[in-house]
C-alpha positions as CSV (number, residue, x, y, z in Angstrom):
1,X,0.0,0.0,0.0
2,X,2.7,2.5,0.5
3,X,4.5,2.2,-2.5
4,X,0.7,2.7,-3.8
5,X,0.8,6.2,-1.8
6,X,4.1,7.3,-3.3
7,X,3.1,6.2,-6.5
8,X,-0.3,8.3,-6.7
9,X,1.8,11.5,-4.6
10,X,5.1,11.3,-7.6
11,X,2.4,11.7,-10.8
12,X,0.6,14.3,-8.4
13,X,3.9,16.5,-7.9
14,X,4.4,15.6,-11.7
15,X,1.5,18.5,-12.5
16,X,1.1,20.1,-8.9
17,X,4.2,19.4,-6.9
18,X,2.7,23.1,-5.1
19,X,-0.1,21.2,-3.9
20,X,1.4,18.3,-2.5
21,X,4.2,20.8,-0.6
22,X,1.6,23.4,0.5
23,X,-0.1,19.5,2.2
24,X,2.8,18.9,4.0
25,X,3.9,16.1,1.9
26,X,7.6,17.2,2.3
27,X,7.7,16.8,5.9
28,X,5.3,14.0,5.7
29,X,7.7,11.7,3.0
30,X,10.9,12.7,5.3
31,X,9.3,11.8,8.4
32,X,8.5,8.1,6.6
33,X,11.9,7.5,5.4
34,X,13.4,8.4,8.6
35,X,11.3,6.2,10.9
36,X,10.6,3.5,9.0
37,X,12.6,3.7,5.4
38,X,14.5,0.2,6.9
39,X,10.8,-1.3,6.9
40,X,10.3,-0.6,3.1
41,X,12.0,-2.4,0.0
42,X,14.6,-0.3,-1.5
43,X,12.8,0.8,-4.7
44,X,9.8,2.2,-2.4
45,X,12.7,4.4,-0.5
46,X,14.0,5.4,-3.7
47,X,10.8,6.3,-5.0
48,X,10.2,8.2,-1.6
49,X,13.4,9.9,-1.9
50,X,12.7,11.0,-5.3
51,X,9.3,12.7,-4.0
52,X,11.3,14.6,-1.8
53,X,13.7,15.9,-4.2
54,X,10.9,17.2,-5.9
55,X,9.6,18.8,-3.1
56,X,12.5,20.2,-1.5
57,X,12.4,22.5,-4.9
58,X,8.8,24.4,-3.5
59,X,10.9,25.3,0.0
60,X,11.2,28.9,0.3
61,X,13.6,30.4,3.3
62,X,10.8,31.9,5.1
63,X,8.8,28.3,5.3
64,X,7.8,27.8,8.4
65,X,8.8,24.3,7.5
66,X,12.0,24.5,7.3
67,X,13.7,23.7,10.3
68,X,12.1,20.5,10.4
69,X,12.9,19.8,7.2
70,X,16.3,20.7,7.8
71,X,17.4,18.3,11.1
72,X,15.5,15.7,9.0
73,X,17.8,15.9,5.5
74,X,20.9,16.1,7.7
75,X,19.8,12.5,9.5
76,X,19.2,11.4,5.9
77,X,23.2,12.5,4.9
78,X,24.3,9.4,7.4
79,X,21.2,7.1,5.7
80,X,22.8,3.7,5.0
81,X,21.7,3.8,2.1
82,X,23.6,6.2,-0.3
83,X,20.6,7.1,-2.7
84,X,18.9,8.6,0.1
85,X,21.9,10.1,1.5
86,X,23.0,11.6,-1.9
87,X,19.3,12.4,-2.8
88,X,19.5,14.2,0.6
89,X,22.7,16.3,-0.2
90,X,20.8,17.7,-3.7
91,X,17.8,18.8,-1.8
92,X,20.4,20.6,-0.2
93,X,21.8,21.9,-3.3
94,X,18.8,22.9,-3.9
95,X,17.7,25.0,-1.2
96,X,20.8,26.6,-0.9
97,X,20.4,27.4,-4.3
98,X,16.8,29.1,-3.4
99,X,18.7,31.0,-0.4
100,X,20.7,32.6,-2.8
101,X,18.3,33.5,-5.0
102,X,16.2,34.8,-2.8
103,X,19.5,37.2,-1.0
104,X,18.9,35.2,1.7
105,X,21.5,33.9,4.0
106,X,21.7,30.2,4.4
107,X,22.9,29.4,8.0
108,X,19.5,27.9,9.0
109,X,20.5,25.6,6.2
110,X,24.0,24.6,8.4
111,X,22.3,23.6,11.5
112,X,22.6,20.0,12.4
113,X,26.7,19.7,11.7
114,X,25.9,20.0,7.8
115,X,28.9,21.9,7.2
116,X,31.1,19.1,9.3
117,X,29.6,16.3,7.4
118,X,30.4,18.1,4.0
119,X,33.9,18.6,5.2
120,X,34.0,15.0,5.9
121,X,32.2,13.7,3.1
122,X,35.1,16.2,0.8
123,X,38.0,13.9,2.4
124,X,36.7,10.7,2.1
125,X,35.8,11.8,-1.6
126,X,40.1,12.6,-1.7
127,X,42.0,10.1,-3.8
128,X,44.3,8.5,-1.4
129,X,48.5,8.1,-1.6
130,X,49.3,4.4,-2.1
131,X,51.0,3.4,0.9
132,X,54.8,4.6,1.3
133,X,54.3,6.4,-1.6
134,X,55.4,10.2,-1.2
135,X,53.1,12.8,-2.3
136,X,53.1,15.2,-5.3
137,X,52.8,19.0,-4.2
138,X,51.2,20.8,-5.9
139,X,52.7,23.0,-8.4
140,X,56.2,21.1,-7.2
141,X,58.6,19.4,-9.4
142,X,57.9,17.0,-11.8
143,X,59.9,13.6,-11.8
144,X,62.5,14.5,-14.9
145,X,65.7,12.0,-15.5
146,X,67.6,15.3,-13.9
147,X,66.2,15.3,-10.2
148,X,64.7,11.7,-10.7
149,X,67.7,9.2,-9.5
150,X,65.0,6.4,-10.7
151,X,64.2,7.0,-13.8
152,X,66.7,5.0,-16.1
153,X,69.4,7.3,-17.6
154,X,70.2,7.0,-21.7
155,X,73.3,6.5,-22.2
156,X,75.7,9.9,-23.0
């Protein structure tokens, strides 16, 4: 039956994603993968998560919504799942995106350690040195047969 409900509330949004945000359905789809997205097979979470995308884009600053909407995303960045997590980091995108446009300043947006977990998610995203391997700096030398005492030598 739920996958039902998110079936009939995704080809609502697809003409009047307003009505379905001005309903509460944002809040009401978070709310659902939060507390019970581990009871649900994965394609019904996806499908949920995909609803909320959608709705994330009717968010204005000044919603009165917001703040819940905001600690609920930032659970949804350490989801086990990484569609929901990623799908949670673009309705991010997203509204920062509407803070800007709007002049708005998005600090409500970094409550909840969102800045910390970007940081994070940024280093584990860094390609890492092989072991015992040394490190290129940037903008440093390159390996050339003159400072390279590895590199086989032609002969003179």
């Amino acid at each position: 039956m739920t996958c039902s409900v998110l079936q009939v509330l995704e080809l609502i949004c697809t003409r009047e994603a307003g009505a379905v945000f001005e309903a509460g359905g944002l809040n009401y789809v978070l709310s659902f993968i939060k507390d019970n997205g581990h009871l649900v097979h994965k394609d019904t979470l996806h499908s949920a998560m995909h609803l909320v995308s959608r709705l994330c884009g009717k968010m204005e600053p000044a919603d009165s919504g917001l703040a819940p909407c905001v600690e609920s995303l930032s659970a949804l960045l350490r989801h086990e799942d990484q569609h929901v997590a990623d799908g949670a980091l673009r309705c991010f995108a997203s509204l920062a995106d509407r803070f800007t446009r709007r002049a708005q300043d998005p600090a409500p947006l970094a409550q909840h350690c969102l800045v910390t977990h970007l940081l994070a998610r940024l280093a584990g995203a860094a390609p890492q040195a092989a072991p015992g391997a040394a490190a290129a700096t940037p903008g440093g030398p390159a390996a050339t047969p003159e400072n390279s005492s590895s590199l086989p030598r032609s002969p003179p």
